Tab-separated table of C-alpha atoms and ligand atoms in Angstrom:
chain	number	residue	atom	x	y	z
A	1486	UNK	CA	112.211	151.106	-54.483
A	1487	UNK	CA	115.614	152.272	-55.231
A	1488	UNK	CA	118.231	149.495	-55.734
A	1489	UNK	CA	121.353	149.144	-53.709
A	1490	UNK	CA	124.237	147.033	-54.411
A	1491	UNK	CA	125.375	145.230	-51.113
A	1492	UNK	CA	129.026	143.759	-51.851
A	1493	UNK	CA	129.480	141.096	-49.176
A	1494	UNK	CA	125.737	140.936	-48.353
A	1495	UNK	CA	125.579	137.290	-47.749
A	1496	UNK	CA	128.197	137.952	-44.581
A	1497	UNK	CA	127.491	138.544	-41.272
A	1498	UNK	CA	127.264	142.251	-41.195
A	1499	UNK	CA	125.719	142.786	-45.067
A	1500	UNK	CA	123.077	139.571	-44.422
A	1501	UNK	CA	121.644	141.953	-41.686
A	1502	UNK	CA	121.968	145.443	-43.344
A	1503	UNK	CA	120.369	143.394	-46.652
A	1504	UNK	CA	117.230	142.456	-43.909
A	1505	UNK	CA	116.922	146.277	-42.539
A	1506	UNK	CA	117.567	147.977	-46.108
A	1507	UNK	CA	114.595	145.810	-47.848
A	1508	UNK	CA	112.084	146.948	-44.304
A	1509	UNK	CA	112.705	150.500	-44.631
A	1510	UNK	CA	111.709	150.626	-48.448
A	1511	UNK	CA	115.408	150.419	-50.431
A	1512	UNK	CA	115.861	147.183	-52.649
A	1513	UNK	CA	119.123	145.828	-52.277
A	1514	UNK	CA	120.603	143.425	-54.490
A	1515	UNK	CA	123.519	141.404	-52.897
A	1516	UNK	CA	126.831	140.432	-54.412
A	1517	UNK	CA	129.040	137.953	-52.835
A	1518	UNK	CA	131.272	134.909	-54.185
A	1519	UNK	CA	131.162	133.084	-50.646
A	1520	UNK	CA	134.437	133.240	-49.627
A	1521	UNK	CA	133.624	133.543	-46.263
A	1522	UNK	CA	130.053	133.205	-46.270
A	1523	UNK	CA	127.511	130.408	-47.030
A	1524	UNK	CA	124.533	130.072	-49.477
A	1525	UNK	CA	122.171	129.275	-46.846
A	1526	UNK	CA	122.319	132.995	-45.407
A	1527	UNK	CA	120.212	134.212	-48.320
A	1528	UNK	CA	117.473	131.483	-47.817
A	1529	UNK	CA	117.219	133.198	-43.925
A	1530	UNK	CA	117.348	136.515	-45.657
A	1531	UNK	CA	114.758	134.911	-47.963
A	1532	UNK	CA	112.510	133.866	-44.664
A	1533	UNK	CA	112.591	136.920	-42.763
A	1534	UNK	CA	111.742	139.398	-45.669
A	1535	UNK	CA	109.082	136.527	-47.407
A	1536	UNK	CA	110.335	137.472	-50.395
A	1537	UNK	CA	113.856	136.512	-52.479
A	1538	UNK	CA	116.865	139.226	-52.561
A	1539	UNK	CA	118.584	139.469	-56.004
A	1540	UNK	CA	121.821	138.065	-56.032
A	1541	UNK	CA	124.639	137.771	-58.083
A	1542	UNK	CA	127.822	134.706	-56.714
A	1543	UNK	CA	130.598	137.379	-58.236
A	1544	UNK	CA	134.058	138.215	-56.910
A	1545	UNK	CA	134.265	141.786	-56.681
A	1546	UNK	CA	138.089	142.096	-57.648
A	1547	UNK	CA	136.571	140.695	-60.839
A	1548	UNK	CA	135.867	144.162	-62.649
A	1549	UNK	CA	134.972	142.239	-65.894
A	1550	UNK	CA	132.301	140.428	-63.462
A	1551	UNK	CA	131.219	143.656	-61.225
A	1552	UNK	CA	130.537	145.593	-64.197
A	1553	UNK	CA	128.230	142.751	-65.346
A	1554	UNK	CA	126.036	143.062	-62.615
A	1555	UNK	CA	126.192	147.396	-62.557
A	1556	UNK	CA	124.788	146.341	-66.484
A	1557	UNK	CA	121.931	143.665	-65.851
A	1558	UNK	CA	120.481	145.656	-62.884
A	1559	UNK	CA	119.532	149.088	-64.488
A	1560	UNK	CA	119.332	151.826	-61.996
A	1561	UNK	CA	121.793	150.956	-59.037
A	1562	UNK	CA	121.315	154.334	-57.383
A	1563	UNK	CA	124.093	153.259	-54.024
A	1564	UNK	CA	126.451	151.109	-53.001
A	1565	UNK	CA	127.582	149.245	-49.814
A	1566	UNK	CA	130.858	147.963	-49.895
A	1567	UNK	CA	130.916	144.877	-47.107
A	1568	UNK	CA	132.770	142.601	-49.023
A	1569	UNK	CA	136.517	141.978	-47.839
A	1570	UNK	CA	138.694	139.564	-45.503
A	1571	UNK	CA	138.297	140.282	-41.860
A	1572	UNK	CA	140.140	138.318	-39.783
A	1573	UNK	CA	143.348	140.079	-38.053
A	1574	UNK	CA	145.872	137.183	-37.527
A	1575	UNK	CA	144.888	135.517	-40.958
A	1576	UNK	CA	145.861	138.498	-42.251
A	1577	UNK	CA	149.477	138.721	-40.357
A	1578	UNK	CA	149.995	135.492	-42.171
A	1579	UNK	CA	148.807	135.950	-46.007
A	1580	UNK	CA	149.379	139.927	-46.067
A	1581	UNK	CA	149.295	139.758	-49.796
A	1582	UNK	CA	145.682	138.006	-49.741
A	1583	UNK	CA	144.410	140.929	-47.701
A	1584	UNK	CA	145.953	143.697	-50.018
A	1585	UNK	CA	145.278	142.335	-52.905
A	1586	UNK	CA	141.159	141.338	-52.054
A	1587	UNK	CA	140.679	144.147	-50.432
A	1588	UNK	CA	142.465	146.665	-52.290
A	1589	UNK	CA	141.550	145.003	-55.473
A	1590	UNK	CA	137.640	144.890	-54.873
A	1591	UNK	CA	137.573	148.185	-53.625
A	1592	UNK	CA	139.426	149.695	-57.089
A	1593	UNK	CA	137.132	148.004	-58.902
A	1594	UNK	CA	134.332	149.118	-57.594
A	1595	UNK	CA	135.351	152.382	-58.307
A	1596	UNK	CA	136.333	152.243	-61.581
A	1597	UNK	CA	132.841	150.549	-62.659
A	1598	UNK	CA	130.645	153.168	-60.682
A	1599	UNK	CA	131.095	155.902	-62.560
A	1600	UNK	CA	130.603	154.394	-65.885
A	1601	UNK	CA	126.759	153.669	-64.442
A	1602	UNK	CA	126.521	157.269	-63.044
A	1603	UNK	CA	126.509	155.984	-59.584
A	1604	UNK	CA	127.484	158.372	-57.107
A	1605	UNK	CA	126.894	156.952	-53.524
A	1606	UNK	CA	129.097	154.711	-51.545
A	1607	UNK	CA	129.055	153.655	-47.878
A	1608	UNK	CA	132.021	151.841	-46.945
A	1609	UNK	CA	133.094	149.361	-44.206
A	1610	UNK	CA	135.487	150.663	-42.170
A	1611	UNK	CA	136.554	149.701	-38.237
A	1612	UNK	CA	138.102	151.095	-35.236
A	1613	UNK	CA	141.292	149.294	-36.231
A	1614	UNK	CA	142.045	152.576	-38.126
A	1615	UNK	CA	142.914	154.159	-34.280
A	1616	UNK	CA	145.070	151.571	-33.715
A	1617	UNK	CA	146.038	152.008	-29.868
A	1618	UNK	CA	144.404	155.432	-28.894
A	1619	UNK	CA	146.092	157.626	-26.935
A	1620	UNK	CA	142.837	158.871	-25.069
A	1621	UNK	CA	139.224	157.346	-24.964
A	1622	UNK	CA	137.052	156.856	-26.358
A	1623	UNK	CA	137.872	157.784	-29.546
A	1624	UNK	CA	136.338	160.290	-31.976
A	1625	UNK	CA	136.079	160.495	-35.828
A	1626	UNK	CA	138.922	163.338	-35.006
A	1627	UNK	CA	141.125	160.656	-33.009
A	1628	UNK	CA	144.400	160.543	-35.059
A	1629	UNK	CA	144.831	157.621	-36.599
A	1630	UNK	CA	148.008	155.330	-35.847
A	1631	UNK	CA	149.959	152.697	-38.227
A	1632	UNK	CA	147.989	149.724	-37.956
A	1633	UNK	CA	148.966	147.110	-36.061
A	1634	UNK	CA	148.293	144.250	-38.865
A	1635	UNK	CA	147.687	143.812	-42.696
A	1636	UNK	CA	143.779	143.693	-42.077
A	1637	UNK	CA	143.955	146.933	-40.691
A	1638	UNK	CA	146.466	148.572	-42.902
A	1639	UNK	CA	143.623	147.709	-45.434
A	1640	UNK	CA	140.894	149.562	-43.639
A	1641	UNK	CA	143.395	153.027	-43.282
A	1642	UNK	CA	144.552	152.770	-47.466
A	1643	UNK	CA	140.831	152.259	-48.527
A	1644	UNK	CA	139.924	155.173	-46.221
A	1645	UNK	CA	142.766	157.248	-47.912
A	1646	UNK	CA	141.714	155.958	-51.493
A	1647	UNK	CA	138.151	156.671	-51.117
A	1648	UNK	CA	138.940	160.035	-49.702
A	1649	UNK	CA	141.121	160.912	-53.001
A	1650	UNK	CA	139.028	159.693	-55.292
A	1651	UNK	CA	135.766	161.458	-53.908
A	1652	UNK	CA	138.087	164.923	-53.981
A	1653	UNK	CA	138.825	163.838	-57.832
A	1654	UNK	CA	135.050	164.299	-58.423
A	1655	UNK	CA	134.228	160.001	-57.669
A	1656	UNK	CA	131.394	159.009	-55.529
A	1657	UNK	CA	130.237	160.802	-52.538
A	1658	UNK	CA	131.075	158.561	-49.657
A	1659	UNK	CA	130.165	157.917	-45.680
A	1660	UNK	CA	132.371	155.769	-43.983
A	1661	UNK	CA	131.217	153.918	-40.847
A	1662	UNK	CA	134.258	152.958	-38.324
A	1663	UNK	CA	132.453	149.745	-36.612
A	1664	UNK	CA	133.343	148.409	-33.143
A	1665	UNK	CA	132.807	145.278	-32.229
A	1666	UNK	CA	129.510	143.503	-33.874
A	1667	UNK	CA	128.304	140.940	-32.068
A	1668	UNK	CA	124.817	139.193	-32.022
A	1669	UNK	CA	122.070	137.930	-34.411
A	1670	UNK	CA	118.637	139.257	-35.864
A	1671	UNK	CA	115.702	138.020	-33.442
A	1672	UNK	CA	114.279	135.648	-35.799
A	1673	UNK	CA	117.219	133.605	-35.387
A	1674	UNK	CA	117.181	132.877	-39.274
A	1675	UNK	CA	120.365	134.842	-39.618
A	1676	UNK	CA	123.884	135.467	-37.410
A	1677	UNK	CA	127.598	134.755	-37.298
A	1678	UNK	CA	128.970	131.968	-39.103
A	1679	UNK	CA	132.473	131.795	-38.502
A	1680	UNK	CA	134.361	128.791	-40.587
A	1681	UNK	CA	136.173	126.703	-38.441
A	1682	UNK	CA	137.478	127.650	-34.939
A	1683	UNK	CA	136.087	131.299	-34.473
A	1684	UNK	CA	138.408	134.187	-34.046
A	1685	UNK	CA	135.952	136.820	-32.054
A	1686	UNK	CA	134.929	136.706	-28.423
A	1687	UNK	CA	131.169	135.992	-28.947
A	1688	UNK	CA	130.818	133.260	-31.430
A	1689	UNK	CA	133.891	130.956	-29.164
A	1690	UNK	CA	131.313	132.220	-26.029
A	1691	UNK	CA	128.424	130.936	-27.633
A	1692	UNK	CA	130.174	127.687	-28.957
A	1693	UNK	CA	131.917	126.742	-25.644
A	1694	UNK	CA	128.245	126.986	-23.801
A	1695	UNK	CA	127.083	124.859	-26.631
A	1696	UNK	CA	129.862	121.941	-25.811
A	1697	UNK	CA	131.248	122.818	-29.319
A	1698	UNK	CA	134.865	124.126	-27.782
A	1699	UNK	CA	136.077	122.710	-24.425
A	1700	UNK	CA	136.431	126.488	-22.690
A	1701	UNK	CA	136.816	129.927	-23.375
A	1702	UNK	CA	140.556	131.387	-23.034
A	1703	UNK	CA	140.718	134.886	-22.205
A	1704	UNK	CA	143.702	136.642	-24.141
A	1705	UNK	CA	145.414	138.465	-21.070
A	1706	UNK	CA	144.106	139.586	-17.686
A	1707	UNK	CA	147.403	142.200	-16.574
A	1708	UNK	CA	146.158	145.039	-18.806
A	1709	UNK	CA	145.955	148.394	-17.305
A	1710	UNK	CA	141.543	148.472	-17.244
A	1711	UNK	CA	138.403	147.827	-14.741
A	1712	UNK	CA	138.729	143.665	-14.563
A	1713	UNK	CA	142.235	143.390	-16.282
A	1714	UNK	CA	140.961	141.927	-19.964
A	1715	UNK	CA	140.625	143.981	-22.664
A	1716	UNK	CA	137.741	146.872	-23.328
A	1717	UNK	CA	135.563	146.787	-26.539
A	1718	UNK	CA	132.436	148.640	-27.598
A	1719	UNK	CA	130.001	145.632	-28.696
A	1720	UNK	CA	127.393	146.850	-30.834
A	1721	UNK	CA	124.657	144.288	-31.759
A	1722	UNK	CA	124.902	143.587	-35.550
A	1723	UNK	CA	120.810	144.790	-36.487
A	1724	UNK	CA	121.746	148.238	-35.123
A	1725	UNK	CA	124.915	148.850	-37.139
A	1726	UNK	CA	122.494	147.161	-40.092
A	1727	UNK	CA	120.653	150.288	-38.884
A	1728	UNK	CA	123.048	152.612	-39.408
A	1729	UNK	CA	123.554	151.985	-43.326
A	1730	UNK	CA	120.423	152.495	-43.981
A	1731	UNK	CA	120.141	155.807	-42.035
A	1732	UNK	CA	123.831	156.803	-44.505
A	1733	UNK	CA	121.936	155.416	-47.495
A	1734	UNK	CA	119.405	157.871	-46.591
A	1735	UNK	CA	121.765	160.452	-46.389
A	1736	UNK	CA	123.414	160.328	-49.391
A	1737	UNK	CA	120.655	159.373	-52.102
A	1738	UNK	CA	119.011	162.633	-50.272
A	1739	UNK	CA	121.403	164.747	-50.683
A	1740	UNK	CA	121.680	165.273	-46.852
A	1741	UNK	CA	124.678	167.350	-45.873
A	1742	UNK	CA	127.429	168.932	-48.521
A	1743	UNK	CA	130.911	167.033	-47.731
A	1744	UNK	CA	132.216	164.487	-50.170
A	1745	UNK	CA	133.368	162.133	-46.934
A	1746	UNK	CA	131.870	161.942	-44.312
A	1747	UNK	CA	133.509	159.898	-41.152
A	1748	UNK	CA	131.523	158.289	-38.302
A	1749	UNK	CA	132.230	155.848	-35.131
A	1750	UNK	CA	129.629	153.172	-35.048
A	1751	UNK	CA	129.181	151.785	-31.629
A	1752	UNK	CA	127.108	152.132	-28.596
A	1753	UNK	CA	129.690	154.608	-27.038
A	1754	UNK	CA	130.024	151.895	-24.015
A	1755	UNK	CA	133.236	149.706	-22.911
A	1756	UNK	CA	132.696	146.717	-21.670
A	1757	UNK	CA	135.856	144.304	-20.439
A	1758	UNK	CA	136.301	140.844	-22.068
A	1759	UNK	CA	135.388	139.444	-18.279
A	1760	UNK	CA	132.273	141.569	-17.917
A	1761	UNK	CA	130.761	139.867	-21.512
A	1762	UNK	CA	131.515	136.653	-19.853
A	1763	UNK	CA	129.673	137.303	-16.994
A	1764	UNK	CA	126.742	138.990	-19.086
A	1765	UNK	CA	126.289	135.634	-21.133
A	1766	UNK	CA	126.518	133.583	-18.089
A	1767	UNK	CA	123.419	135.621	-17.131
A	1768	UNK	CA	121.528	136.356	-20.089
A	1769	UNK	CA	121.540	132.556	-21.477
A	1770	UNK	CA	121.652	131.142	-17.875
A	1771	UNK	CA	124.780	129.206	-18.797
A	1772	UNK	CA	127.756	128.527	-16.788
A	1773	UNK	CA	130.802	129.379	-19.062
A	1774	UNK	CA	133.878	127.384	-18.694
A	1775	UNK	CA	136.956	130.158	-19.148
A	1776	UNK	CA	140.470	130.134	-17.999
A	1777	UNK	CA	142.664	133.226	-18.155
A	1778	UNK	CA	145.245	132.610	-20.511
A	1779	UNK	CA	148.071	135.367	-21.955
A	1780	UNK	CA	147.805	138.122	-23.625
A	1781	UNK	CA	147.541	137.865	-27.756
A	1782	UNK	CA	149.679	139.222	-29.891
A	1783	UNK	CA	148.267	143.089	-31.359
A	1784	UNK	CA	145.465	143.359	-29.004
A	1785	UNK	CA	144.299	147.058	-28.368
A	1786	UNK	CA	144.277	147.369	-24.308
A	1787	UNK	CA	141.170	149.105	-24.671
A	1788	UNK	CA	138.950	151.121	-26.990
A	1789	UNK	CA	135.180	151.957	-27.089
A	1790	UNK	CA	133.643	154.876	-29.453
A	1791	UNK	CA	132.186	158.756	-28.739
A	1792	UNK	CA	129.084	158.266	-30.246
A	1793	UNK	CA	128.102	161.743	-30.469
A	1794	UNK	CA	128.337	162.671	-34.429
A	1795	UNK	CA	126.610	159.384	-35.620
A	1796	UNK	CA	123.945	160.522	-33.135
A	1797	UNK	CA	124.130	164.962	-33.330
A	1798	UNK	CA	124.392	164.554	-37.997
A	1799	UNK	CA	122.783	161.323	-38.796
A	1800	UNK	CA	120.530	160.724	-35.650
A	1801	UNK	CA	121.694	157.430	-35.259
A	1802	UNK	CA	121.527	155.850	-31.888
A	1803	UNK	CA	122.047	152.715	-30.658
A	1804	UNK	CA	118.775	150.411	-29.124
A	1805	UNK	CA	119.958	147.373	-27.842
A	1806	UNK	CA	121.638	146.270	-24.809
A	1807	UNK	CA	124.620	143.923	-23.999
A	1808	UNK	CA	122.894	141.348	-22.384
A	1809	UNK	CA	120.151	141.462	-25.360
A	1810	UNK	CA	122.682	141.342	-28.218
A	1811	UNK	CA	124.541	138.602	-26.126
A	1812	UNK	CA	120.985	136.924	-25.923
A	1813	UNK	CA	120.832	136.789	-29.309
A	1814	UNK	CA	123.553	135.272	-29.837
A	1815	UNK	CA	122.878	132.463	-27.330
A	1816	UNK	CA	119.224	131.986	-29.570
A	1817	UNK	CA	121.215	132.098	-32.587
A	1818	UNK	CA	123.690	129.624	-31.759
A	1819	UNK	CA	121.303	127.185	-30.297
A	1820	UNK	CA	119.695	127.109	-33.743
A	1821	UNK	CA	122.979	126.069	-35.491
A	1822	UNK	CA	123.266	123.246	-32.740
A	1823	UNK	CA	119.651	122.084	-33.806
A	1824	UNK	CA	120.581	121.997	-37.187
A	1825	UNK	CA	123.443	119.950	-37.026
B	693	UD1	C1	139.297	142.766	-34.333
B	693	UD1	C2	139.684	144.075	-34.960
B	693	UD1	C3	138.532	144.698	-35.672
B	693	UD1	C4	138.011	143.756	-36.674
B	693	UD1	C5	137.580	142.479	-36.014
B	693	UD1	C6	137.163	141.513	-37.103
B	693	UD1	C7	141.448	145.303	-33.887
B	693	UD1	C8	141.779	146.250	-32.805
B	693	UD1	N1	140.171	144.978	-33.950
B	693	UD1	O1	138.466	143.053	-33.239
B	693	UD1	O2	138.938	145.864	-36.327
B	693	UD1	O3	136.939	144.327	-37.367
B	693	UD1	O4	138.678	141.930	-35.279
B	693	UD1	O5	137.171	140.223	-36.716
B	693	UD1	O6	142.270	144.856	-34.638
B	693	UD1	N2	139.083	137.345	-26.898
B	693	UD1	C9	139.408	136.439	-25.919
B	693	UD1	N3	139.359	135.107	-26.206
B	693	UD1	C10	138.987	134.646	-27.438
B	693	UD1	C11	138.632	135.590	-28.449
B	693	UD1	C12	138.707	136.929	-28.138
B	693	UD1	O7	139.756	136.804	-24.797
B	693	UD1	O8	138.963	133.429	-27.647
B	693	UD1	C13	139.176	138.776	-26.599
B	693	UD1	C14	140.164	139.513	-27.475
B	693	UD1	O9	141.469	139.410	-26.987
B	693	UD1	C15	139.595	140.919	-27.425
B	693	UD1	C16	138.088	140.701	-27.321
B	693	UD1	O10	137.923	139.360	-26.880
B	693	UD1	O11	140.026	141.576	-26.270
B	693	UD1	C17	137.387	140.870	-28.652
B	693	UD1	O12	138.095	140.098	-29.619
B	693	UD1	P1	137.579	139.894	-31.116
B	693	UD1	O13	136.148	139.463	-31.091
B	693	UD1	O14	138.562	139.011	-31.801
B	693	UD1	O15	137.583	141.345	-31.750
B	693	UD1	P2	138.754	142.446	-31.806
B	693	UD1	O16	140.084	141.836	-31.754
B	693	UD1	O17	138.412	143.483	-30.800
């Protein structure tokens, strides 16, 4: 099995690309220091796969550390770089957190790469990098726009770094532009575990239907789409697992010649902030309390992906459906509620 280092891969996104990496025959071996993650996620990785992931409680910015773990497990022959701070308005508040983690974990990856001759990297990017598109949806040759907060100024300079450092000879390197993740893995042993009040759509959904928060607010309804509310592309989290393994595949076989490679991951779809209410009311058979409230600050109106070169070069496609992934969710979250 060839080993690949998953930075982040006790978060939401990584826990579920660890899950779908280890079933299609790669061995990944997780590094995360639980900054925004918990230690419980690898005993659900742990349940689902029947079998314990390697893991390593290191901050990546921590070359001293990184290199440590490049040294103990011979043979790394990839790496997927999840770890990083997400969260847009946190980042508006404590720029220099964001810059520094993000920047910092992302240069020291690549200086301790090379020095273990390894010479694949998929990286987490997002749609943030379009910033608000002139034209949708967007594709991979969409221009980019200044980015409307720290967060996402950290997406576009690790983008640019990556892309000089793979022309200077570094590690070849697909980046994936997500959309919007939402969901769990159908075992329910793994999902979203936001600290504190959530940020994203689906996890305050799923908590206001569970009594957790009193009622949904819905961040503007005067925008120029269908309903109003703002347009995403919600992609359920086990497909975009999906889709690092498929650009794993791609680089450790040598698949195509570029050093970067760009692609949109989404399901190609839009769907309004309205029309996922009323696709949880239906899929979990709850009745969501929601009020419209105004519009929050450095919202794109709307944005949704073209799918077309994930699915024309890397035959990547998307499976599940909105009121599925929003399904999942629902299970998910019902499990956290049992818990407590
Ligand atoms: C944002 C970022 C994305 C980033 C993600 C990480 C942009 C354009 N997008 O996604 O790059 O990866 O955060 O967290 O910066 N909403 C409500 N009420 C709520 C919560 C959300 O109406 O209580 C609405 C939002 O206004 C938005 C939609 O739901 O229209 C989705 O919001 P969210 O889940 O926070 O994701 P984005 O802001 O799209």
């Amino acid at each position: 099995m060839k080993k690949i280092l998953v930075t982040g891969g006790a978060g939401y996104i990584g826990s579920h690309a660890v899950v779908e990496l280890y079933q299609a025959g790669y061995q990944p071996v997780i590094v995360d220091d639980f900054s925004n993650s918990q230690e419980s996620v690898l005993a659900g990785i742990e349940a689902i796969l029947g079998t314990a992931v390697p893991f390593y409680r290191v901050d990546c910015a921590d070359e001293a550390a990184l290199r440590g773990v490049f040294a103990a497990e011979a043979g790394i022959a990839g790496v997927i770089h999840f770890a990083a701070f997400k969260a847009v308005g946190e980042s508006v508040l404590k720029p220099l957190a964001y810059y520094r983690n993000n920047l910092d974990s992302l240069l020291a990856l690549l200086a301790v790469m090379p020095e273990f001759g390894v010479k694949s990297l998929v990286f987490s990017s997002s749609c943030t990098v379009y910033g608000i598109p002139d034209a949708l949806p967007v594709t991979e040759a969409t221009p980019t726009k200044k980015a409307t907060s720290p967060y996402g100024a950290t997406k576009q300079m690790a983008e640019d770094i990556l892309t000089d450092v793979a022309a200077a000879g570094g590690p070849r390197t697909i980046l994936l532009r997500y959309f919007n993740p939402i969901g769990a893995h159908a075992s329910a042993r793994i999902g979203e575990l936001p600290l504190g009040v959530p940020n994203n759509l689906v996890p305050f959904i799923t908590q206001t239907a569970a009594g957790i928060r009193e009622k949904l607010t819905i961040n503007g309804s005067d925008y120029d789409t269908v309903d109003g509310t703002n347009v995403r592309d919600y992609i359920h989290v086990v497909d975009l697992a999906k889709a690092h393994v498929v650009a794993v595949r791609r680089l450790l076989d040598a698949v195509g010649a570029d050093q970067v490679e760009t692609f949109n991951v989404g399901t190609g779809h839009g769907n309004s902030v309205l029309e996922v209410v009323h696709a949880f009311e239906q899929a979990s058979g709850q009745k969501l309390n929601y009020s419209l409230g105004p519009r929050r600050a450095g919202d794109v109106p709307a944005i949704y992906a073209d799918a077309t070169k994930a699915a024309n070069v890397l035959g990547f496609k998307t499976e599940t459906s909105l009121a599925d992934s929003l399904a999942s969710a629902w299970k998910w979250q019902q499990t956290l509620t049992d818990k407590k």
